[in-house]
Short mmCIF file of C-alpha atoms in Angstrom, two decimals:
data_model
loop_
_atom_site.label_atom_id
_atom_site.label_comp_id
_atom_site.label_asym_id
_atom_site.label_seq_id
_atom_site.Cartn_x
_atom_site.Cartn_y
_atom_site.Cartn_z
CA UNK M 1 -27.07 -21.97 31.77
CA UNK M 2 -27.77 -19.08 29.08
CA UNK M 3 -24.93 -18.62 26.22
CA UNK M 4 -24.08 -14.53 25.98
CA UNK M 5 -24.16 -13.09 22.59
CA UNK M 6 -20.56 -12.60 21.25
CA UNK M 7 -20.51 -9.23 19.27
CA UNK M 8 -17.31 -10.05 17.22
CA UNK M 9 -15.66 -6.33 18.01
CA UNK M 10 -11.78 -5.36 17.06
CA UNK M 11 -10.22 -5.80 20.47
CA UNK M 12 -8.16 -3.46 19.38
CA UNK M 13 -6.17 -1.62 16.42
CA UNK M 14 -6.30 -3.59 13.12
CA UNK M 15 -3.34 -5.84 12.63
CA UNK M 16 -0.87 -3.84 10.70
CA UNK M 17 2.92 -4.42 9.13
CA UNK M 18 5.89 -1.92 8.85
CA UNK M 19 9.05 -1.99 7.55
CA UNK M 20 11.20 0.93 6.29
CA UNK M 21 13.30 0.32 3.16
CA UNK M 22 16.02 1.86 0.39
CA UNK M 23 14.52 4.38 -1.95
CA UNK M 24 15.69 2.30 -4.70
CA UNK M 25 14.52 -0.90 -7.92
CA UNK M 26 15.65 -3.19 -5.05
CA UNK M 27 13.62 -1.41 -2.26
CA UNK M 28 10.77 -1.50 -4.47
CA UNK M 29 11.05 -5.50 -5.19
CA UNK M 30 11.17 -6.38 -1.81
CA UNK M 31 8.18 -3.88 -1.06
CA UNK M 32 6.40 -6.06 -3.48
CA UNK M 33 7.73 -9.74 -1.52
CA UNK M 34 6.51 -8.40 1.74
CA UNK M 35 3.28 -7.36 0.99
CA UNK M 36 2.43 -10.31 -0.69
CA UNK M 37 4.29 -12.70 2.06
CA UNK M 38 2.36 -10.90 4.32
CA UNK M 39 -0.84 -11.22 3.26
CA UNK M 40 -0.60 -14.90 3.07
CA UNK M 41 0.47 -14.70 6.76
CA UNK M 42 -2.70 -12.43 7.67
CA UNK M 43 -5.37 -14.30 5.17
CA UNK M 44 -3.93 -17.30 4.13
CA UNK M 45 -4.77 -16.25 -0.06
CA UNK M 46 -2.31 -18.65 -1.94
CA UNK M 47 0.74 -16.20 -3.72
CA UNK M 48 -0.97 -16.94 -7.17
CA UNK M 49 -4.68 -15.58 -6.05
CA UNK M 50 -6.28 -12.59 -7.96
CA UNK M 51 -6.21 -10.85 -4.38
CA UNK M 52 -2.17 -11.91 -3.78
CA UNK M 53 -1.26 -10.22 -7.45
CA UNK M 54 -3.83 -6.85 -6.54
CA UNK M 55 -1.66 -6.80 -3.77
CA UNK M 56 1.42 -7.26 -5.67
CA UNK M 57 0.78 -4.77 -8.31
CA UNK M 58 -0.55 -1.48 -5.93
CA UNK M 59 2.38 -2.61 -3.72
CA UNK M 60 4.88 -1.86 -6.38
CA UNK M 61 3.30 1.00 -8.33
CA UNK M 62 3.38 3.32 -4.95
CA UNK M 63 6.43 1.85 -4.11
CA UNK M 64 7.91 3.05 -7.71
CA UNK M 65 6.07 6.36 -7.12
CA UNK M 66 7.67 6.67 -3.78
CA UNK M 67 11.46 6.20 -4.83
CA UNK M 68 10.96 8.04 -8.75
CA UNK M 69 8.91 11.01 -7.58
CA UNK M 70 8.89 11.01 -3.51
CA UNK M 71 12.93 10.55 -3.20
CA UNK M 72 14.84 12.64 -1.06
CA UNK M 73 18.74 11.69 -1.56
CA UNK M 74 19.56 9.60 1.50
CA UNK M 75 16.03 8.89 2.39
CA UNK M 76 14.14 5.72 2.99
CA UNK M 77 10.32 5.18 2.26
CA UNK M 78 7.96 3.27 4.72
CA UNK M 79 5.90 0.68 3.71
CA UNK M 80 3.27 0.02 5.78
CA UNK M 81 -0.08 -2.88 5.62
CA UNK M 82 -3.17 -2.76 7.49
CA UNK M 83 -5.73 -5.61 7.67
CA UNK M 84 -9.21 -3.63 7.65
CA UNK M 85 -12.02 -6.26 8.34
CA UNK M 86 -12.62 -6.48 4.38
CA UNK M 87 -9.63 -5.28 3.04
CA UNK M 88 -5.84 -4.68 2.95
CA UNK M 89 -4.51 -0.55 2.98
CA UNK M 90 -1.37 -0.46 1.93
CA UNK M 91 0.48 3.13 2.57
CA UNK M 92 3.91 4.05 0.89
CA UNK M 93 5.20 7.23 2.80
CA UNK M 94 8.40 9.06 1.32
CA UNK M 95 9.88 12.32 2.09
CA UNK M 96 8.54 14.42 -0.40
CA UNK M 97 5.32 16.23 0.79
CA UNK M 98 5.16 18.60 -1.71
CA UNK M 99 5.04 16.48 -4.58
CA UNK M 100 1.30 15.32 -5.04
CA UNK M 101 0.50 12.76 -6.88
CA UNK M 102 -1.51 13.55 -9.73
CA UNK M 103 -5.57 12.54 -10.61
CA UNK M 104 -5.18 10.23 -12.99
CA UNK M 105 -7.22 11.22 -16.37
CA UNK M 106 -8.64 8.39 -18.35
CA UNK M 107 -6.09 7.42 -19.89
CA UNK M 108 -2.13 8.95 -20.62
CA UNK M 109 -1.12 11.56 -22.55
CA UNK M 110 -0.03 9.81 -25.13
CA UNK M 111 -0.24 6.19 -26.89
CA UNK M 112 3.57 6.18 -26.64
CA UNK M 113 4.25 7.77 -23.47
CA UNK M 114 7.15 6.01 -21.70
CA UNK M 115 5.05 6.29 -18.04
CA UNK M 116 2.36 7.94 -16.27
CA UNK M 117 -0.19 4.67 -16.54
CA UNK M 118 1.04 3.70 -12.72
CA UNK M 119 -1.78 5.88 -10.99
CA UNK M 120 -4.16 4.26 -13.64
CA UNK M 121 -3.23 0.41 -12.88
CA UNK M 122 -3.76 1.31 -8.62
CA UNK M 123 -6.86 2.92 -9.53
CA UNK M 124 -8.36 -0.36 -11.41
CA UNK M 125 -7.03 -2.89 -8.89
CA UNK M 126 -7.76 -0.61 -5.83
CA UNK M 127 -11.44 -0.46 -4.37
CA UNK M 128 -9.91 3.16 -3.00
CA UNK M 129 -6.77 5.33 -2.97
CA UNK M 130 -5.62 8.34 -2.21
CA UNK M 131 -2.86 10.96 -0.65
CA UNK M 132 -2.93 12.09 3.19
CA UNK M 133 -0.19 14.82 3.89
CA UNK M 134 0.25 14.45 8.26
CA UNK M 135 3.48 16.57 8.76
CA UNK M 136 5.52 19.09 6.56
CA UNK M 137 8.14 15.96 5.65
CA UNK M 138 6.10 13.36 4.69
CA UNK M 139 3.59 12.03 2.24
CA UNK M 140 1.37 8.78 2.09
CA UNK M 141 -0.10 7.29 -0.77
CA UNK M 142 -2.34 4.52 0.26
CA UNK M 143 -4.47 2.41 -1.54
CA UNK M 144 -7.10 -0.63 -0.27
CA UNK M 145 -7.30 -3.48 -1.85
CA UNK M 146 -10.15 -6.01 -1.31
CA UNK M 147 -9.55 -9.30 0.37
CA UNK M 148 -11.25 -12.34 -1.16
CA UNK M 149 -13.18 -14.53 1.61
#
């Protein structure tokens, strides 16, 4: 009896995880639980791995972003993860389409700036990010973060 060749194809979408939360600090810190809860769940990285606190850290600087310069009074934000075959996305989508986030320069204004380094920290733990605009009420910033094997 001959063994077929298995070609290892997505059967389907990519496993993903949504949950819609407060545009507030206390929406943000559970953002930050969740994403890290669930990638345990998906890859099984211990909460203290360098890929768990990647995770942890993009996860709450576009969740921050999403309730300080994407919040519509009475709004929620989405947070959403997607397990790509090498990676985790994770999207924060608020209700503020019009309000881009900025490229971030090499470094910020100034020494003693009080913020503005959040774009800077996704963009060193990120492999990619960026901004997708779908509909004329709603934003996504989205970042990918490498899983380790």
């Amino acid at each position: 009896m001959k063994q077929q060749e298995s070609t290892h194809e997505p059967l389907g979408p990519p496993p993903e995880f949504s949950f819609r939360l407060s545009s507030t600090p206390r929406g943000a810190r559970l953002a930050r639980t969740l994403a890290v809860q669930q990638l345990t769940e998906w890859c099984g990285s211990p909460y203290d791995s360098e890929t768990a606190q990647a995770v942890a850290l993009v996860t709450a600087e576009l969740a921050a972003n999403a309730i300080t310069h994407g919040r519509f009074p009475g709004r929620d934000f989405r947070l959403t993860l997607l397990l790509l075959p090498h990676a985790v996305r994770i999207e924060a989508t608020d209700t503020r389409p019009e309000r881009l986030p900025p490229i971030p320069a090499a470094g910020p204004a100034s020494a003693d700036a009080a913020s503005g380094r959040g774009l800077l920290l996704v963009e060193a733990y990120a492999d990619r990010w960026g901004c997708t605009v779908r509909d004329a009420f709603t934003k996504t910033v989205w970042a990918e973060v490498t899983c380790s094997p």
